[in-house]
XYZ file of C-alpha atoms in Angstrom:
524
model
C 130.118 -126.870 -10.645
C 127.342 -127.867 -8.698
C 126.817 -132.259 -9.161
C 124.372 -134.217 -9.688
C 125.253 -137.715 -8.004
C 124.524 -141.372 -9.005
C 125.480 -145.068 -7.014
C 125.830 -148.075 -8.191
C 127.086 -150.487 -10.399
C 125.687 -150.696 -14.041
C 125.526 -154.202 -15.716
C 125.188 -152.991 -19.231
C 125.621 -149.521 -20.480
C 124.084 -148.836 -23.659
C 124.156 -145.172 -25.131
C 122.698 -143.887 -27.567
C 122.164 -140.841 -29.419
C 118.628 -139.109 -31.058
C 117.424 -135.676 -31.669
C 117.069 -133.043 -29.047
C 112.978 -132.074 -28.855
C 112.029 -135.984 -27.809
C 114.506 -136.216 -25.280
C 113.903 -133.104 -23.427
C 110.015 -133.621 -22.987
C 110.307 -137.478 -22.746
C 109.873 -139.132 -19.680
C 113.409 -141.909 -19.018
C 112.787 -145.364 -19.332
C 112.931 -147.019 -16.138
C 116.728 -148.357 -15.579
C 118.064 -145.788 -17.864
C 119.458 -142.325 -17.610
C 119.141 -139.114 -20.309
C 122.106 -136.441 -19.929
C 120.488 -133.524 -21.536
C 123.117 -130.920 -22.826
C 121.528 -127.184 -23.876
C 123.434 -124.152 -24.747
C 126.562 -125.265 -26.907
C 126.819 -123.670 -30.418
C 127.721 -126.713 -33.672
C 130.786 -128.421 -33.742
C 131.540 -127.788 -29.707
C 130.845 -130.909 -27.154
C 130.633 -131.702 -23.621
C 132.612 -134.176 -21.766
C 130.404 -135.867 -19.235
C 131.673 -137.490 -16.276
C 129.053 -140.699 -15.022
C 130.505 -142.195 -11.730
C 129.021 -144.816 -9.696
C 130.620 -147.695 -6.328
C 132.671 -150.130 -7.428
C 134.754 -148.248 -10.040
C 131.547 -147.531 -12.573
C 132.731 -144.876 -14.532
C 131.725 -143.462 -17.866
C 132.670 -140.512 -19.775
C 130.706 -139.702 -23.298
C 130.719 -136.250 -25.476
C 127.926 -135.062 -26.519
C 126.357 -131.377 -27.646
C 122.990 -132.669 -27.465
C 122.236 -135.732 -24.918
C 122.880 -139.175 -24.617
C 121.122 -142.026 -23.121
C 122.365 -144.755 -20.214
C 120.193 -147.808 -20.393
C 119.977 -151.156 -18.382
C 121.752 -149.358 -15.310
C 121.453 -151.220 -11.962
C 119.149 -148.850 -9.288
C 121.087 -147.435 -7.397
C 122.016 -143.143 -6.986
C 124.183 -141.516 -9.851
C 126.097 -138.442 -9.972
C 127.381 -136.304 -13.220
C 130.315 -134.374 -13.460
C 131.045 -132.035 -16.989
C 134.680 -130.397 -18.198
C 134.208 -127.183 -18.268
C 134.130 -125.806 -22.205
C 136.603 -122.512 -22.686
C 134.453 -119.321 -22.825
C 131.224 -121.294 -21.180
C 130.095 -121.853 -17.252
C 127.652 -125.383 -16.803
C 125.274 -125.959 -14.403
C 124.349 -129.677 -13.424
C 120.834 -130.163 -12.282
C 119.379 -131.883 -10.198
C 122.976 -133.123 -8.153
C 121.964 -136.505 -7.795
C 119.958 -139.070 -9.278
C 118.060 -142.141 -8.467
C 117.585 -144.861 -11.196
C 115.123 -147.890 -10.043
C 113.742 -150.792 -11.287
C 110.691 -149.086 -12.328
C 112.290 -145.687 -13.084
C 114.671 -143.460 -15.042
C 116.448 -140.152 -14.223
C 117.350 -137.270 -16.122
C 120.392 -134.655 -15.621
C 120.189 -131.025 -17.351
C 123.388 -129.786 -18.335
C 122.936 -125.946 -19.397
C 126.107 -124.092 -20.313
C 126.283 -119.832 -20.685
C 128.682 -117.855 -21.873
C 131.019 -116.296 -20.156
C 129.808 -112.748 -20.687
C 127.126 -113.818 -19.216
C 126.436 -112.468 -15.345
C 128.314 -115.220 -13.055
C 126.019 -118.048 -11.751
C 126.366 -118.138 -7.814
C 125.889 -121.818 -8.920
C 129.224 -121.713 -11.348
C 129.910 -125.558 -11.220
C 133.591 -124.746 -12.026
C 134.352 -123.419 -8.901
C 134.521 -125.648 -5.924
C 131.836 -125.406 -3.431
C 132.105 -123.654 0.037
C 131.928 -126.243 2.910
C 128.466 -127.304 4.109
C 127.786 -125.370 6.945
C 126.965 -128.079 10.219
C 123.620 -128.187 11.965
C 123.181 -129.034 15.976
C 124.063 -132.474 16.016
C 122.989 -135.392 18.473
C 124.825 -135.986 21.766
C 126.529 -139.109 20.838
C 127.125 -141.893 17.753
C 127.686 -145.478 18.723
C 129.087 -148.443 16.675
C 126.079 -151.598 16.935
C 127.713 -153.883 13.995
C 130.905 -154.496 16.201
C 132.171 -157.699 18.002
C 131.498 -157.955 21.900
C 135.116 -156.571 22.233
C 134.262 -153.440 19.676
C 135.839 -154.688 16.663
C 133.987 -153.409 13.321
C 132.570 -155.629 10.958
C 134.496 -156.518 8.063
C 131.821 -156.750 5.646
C 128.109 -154.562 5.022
C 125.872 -154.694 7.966
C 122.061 -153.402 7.380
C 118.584 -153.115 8.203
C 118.589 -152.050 12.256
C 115.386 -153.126 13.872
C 115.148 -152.003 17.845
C 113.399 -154.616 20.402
C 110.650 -153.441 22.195
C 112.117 -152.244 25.044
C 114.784 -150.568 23.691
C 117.551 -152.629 24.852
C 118.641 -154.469 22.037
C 118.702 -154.093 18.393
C 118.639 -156.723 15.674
C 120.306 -155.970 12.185
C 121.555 -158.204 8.674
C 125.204 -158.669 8.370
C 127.520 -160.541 6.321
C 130.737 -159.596 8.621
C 133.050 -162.615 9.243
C 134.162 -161.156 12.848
C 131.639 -159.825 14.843
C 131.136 -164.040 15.971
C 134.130 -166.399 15.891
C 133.692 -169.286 12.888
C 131.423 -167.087 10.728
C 130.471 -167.675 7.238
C 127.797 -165.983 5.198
C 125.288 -163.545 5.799
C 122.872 -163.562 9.631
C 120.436 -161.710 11.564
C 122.287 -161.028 14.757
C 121.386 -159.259 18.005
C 123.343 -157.036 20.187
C 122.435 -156.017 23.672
C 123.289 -152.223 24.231
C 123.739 -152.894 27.618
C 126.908 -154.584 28.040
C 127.599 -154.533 24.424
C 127.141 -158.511 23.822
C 126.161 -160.119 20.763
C 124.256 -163.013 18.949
C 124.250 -164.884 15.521
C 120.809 -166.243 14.790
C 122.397 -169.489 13.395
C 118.987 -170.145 12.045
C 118.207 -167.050 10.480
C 120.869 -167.170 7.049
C 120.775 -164.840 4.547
C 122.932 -166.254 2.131
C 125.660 -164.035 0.801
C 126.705 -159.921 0.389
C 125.211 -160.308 -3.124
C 121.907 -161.170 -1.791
C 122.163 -158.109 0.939
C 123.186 -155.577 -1.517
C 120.282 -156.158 -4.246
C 117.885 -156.549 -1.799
C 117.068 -160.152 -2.059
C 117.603 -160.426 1.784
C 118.231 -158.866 5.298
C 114.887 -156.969 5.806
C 114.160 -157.358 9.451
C 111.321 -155.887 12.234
C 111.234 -157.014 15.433
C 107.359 -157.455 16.950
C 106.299 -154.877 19.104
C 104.679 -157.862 21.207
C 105.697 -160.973 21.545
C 109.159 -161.103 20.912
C 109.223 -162.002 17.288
C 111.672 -161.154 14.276
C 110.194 -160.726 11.013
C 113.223 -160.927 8.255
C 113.664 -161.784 4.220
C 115.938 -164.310 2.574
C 116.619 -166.519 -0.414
C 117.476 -169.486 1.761
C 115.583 -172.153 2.638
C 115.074 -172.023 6.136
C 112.145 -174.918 6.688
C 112.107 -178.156 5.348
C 108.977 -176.975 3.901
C 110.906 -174.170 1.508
C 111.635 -175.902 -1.721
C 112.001 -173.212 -3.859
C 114.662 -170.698 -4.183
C 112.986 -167.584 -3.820
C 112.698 -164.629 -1.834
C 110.484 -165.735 1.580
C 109.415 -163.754 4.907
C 110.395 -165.949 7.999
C 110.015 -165.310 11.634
C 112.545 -166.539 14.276
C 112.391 -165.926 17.772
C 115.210 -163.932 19.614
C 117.153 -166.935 20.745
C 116.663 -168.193 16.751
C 115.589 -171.719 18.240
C 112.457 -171.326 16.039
C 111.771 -170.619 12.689
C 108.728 -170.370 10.933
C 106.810 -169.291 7.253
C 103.938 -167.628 7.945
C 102.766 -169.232 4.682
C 102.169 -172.050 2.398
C 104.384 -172.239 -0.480
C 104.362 -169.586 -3.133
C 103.455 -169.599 -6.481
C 101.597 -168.171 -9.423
C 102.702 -164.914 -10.617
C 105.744 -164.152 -12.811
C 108.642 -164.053 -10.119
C 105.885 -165.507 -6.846
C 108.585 -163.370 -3.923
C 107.652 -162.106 -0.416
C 109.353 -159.072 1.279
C 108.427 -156.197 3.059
C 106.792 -157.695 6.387
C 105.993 -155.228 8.783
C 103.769 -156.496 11.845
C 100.889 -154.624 13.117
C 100.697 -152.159 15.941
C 99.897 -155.394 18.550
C 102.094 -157.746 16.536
C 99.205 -160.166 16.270
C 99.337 -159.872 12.355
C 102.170 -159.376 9.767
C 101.542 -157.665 6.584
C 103.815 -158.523 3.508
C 104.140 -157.431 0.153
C 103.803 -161.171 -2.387
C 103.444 -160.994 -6.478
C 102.169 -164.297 -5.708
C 98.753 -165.274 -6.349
C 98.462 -168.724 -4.802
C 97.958 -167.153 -1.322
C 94.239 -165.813 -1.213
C 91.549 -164.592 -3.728
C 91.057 -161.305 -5.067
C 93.343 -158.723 -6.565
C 96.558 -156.652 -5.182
C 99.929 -157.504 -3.366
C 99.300 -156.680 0.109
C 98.873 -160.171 2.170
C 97.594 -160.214 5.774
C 97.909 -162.985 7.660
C 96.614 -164.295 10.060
C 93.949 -164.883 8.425
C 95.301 -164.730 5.357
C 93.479 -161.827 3.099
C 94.685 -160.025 -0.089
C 94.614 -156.280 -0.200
C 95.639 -153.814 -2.962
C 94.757 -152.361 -6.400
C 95.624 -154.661 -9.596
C 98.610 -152.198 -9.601
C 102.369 -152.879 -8.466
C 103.050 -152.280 -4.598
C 106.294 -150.450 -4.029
C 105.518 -149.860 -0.254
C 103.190 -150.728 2.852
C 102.633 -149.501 6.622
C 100.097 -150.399 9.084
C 98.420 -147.342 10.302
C 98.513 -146.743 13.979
C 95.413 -148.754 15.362
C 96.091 -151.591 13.015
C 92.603 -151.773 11.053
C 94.165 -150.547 7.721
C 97.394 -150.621 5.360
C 98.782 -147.435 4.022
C 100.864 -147.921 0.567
C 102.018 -146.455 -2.639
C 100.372 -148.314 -5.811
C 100.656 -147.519 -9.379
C 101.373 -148.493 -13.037
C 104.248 -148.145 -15.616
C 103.181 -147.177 -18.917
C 106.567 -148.269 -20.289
C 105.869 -145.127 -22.554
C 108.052 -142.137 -22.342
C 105.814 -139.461 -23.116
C 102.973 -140.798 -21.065
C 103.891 -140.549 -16.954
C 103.849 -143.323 -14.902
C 101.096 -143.236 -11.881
C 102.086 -144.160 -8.366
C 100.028 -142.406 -5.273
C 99.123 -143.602 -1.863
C 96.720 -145.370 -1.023
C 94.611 -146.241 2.322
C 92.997 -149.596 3.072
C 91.094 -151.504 5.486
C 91.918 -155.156 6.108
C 89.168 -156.524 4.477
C 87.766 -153.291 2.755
C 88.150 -151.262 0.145
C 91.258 -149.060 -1.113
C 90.970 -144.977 -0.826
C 93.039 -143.196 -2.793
C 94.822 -140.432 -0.955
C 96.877 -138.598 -3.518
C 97.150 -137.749 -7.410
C 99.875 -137.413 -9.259
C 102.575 -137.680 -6.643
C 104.657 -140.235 -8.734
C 106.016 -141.319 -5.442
C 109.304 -142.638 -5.378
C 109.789 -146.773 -4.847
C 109.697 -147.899 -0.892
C 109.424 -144.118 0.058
C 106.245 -144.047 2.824
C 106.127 -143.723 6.479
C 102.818 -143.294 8.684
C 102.700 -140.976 11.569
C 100.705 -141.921 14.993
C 98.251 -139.422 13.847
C 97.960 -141.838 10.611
C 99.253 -139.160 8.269
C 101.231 -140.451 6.006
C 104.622 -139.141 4.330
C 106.496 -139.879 1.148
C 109.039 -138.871 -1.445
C 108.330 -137.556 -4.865
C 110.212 -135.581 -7.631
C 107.307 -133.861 -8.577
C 106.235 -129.883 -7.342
C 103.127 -130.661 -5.225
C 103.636 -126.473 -3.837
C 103.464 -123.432 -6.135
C 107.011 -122.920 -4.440
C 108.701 -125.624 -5.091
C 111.325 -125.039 -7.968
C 114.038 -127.119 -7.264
C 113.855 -130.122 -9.427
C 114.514 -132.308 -6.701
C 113.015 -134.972 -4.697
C 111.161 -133.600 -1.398
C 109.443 -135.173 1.509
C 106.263 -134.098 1.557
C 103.111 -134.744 4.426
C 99.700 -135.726 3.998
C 96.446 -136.957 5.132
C 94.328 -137.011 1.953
C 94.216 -133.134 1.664
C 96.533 -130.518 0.707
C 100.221 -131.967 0.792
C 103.258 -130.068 2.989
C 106.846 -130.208 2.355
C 108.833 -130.587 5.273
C 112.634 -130.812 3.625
C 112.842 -127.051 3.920
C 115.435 -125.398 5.950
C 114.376 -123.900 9.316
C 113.881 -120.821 7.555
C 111.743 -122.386 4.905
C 114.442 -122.399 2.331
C 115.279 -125.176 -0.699
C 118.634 -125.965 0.654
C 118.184 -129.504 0.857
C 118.359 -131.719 -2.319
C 117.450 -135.331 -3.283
C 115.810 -135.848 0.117
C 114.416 -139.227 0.661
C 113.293 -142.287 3.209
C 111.327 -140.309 5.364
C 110.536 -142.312 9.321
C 108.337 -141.160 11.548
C 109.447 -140.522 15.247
C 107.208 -142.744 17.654
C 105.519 -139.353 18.923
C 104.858 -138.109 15.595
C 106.267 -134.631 16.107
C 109.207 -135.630 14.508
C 110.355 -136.767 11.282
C 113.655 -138.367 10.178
C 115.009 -138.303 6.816
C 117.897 -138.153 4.186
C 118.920 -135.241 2.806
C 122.189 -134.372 -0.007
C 123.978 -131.578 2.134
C 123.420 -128.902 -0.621
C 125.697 -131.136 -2.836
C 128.750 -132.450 -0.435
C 127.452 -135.768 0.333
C 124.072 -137.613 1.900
C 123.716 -136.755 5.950
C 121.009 -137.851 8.066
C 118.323 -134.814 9.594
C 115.435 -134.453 11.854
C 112.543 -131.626 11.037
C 110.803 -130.918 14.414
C 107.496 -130.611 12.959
C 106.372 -127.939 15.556
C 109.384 -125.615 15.251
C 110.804 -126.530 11.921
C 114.010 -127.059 13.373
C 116.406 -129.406 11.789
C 118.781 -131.341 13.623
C 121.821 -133.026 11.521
C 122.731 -136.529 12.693
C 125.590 -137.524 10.709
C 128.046 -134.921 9.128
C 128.838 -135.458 5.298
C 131.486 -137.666 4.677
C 133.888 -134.690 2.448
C 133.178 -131.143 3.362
C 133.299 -130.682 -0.657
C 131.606 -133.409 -1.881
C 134.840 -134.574 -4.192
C 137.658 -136.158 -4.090
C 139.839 -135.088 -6.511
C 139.748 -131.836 -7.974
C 141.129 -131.228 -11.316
C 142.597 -128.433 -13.101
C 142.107 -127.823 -16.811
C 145.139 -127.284 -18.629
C 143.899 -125.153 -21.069
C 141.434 -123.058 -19.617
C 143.263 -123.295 -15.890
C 139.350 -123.872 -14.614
C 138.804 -126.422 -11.555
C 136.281 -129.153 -12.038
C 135.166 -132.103 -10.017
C 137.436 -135.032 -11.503
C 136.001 -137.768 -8.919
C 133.058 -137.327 -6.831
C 132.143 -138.739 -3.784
C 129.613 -141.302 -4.630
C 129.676 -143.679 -1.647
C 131.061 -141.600 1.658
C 128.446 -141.251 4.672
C 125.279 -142.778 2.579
C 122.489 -143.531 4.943
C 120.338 -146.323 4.845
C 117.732 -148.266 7.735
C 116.303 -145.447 9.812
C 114.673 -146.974 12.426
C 113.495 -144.905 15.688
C 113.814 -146.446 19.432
C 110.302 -146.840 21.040
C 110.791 -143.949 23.032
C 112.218 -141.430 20.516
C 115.242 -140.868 21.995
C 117.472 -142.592 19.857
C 117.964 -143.614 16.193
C 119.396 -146.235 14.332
C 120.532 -146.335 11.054
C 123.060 -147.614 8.503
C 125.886 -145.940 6.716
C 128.663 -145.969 5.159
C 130.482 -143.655 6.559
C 133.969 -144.283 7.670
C 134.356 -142.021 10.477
C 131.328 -141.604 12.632
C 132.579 -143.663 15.712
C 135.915 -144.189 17.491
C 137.684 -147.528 15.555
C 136.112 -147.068 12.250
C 138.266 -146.487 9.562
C 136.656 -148.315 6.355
C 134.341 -148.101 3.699
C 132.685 -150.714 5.054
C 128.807 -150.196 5.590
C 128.411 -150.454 9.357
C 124.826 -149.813 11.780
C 125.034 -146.735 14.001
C 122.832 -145.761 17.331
C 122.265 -141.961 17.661
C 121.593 -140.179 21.163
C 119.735 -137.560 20.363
């Protein structure tokens, strides 16, 4: 059986049944998930697998669907016992639930007299065939005498001359007497590092539901942009999510605003500096900040940007006069689609509305040096794309590309996402499932449309347990991998030689032997 793959922990599950029709045309309720089941005859039902981290695991029957609501976002896989005399095929293999969006899985079983699906989910997979790789992986989020952190480390951001790195962590070892969550700094050279005693984040909760850790170092000036919860001025009264800077040496710490409110939950994140660091955009749903409409902030001075729509994700385009994000509505209606599309704007002008109908996916958008701009969306933007998958796709207003094909222009890659441009723009990293054995980390060369493959996935066959079925003596996928090699904070050195990222991998460097999410460097 090929899988479809979910992550994360669910606070409530609610399921529910209904009849077929509505549930195959309607669109999921954000936070929720719809296992569709087609093909078994009355009185026969499916068992379906859910699996998520931190022991989340559900298993329903069904013959028609059922309905996961009030899931934490996160990535979800499926799994289905096979049913004697039928074959199933999962689709897509992996899922992401959000905030702001549902999934669906598609569980279609045949008969066995039926011609045999090269897709058969109830025979385990052939290994995942390895790309070139990159000439080296090196641990950042380790002590100065290479000892691994002991808790999730996040959110690399490289200094601008490519010596030192800064990244979240809430590890208790990498700096004797450590508490709580910091931004720390470690210099490559001679493999030394710093807690920002200044710069708290509060705890692993706050890191792992985004609440704090985001960090971007200034290309000028030697500034660190980063989020948290905790009050880091004596002007912060509030308890709320706030963008500070802090200088490398953390001796000073600033808001680059006055206090927030207005708006249902008034939070700041997202700051990303502009191309000469002499402004910082941030995303704000407060309204106390400056007049007009939107959630884009600019400051200094401080000016508003945006449609009246929610923001899910902002860049600076390469000479700094405009903001590039993804803006859209939820209709909270399942047979009505949701609208989010990308947007350009001037600081100070009006929005431009690049695409229609991409329903691009939440925080997915990276802008090239050329100022194209790329994204992630589930929906077929090509005549040619059939996979029912998310795919990174390129554009600069016009037609749109895809560019998580194979070298050979095949679909082999599924549930690609966070697309980064390379500094040069020829380049462009991303995360891709390895056909279904687990996330790995790639790089299209946009000129030859060769991929390179960073990390490796974390199980060659994507599970960890197989099971067989006593009664039919058929092998299904009794636990799947839903954490191993996951791949989060892509960021690219200034000169495009190297890569940083997140993951949480357990094997990628010498000394690492846990689950534990650590921050990588690749040579490439």
């Amino acid at each position: 059986m090929r899988k479809a793959m979910l992550a994360a922990v669910a606070v409530m599950i609610a399921v529910t049944t209904g009849p077929m029709t509505p549930v195959a045309h309607a669109k999921p309720k954000p936070r929720s998930l719809v296992v569709q089941v087609d093909g078994l005859p009355k009185g026969t039902t499916a068992k379906v697998h859910v699996k998520g981290p931190k022991k989340f695991h559900k298993s329903v029957r069904t013959r028609t669907h059922k309905t996961f609501a009030h899931l934490r976002p996160g990535i979800y896989r499926a799994t289905v016992k096979p049913v004697p005399g039928y074959t199933a095929k999962v689709t897509p293999r992996k899922a992401r639930v959000t905030a702001k969006q549902g999934a669906k899985f598609k569980i279609r079983f045949r008969v066995v007299t039926e011609p045999t699906d090269p897709e058969d989910p109830t025979v385990p997979p052939q290994p995942w065939t390895n790309l070139p790789g990159p000439k080296s992986i090196t641990a950042v989020s380790t002590s100065a005498a290479g000892m691994f952190g002991n808790r999730l480390s996040d959110f690399p951001a490289w200094s601008p001359d490519g010596g030192r790195i800064a990244f979240s962590s809430c590890a208790t070892n990498l700096v004797p007497s450590t508490t709580g969550c910091y931004v720390y700094i470690k210099t490559l050279a001679d493999g030394s590092i710093t807690r920002l005693t200044k710069a708290r984040l509060g705890d692993e909760y706050a890191l792992t539901n985004g609440w704090a850790g985001e960090t971007q170092w200034a290309r000028v000036g030697d500034r660190i942009a980063l989020t948290t919860m905790e009050k880091l001025t004596p002007a912060d009264t509030d308890q709320i999510k706030d963008v500070y800077t802090v200088d490398p040496l953390g001796s000073a710490v600033s808001r680059p605003y006055p206090p927030l409110s207005g708006g249902v939950v008034p939070k700041a994140e997202w700051p990303r500096w502009s191309p000469t660091s002499t402004q910082l955009a941030f995303r704000s749903t407060a309204t106390s900040l400056a007049a007009g409409v939107g959630e884009a902030y600019v400051t200094p001075p401080m000016s508003r940007l945006g449609t009246a729509d929610t923001i899910n994700a902002l860049q600076w385009t390469p000479d700094g006069s405009a903001l590039v994000y993804i803006a859209g509505d939820y209709t909270w209606n399942d047979d009505i689609l949701s609208t989010f599309d990308l947007f350009r704007q001037p600081v100070g002008g009006s929005p431009q509305r690049l695409t229609t109908g991409w329903q691009a996916s939440w925080g997915e958008l990276t802008v090239a040096p050329d100022g194209r701009a790329a994204a992630t969306t589930n929906v077929a933007l090509t005549p040619n794309d059939t996979n029912e998958s998310a795919d990174v796709y390129v554009t600069s207003g016009g037609t749109p590309t895809r560019v998580s094909l194979s070298a050979s222009g095949q679909q082999s890659l599924w549930m690609s996402s966070s697309p980064v441009w390379s500094p040069t723009g020829d380049k462009i990293a991303f995360v891709a499932e390895a056909d279904e054995f687990g996330e790995v980390l790639l790089i299209k060369d946009l000129g030859t449309g060769q991929l390179q493959q960073i990390t490796p996935p974390q199980h060659q066959d994507g599970c960890l347990e197989w099971i067989t079925d006593e009664e039919s003596g058929e092998v299904y996928c009794g636990q799947p991998d839903v954490n191993a090699g996951r791949i989060f904070g892509i960021d690219w050195s200034p000169d495009g030689a190297r890569i940083a990222f997140s993951s949480t991998h357990n094997d990628l460097a010498p000394g690492d032997g846990a689950w534990t999410q650590d921050v990588f460097i690749a040579t490439l």
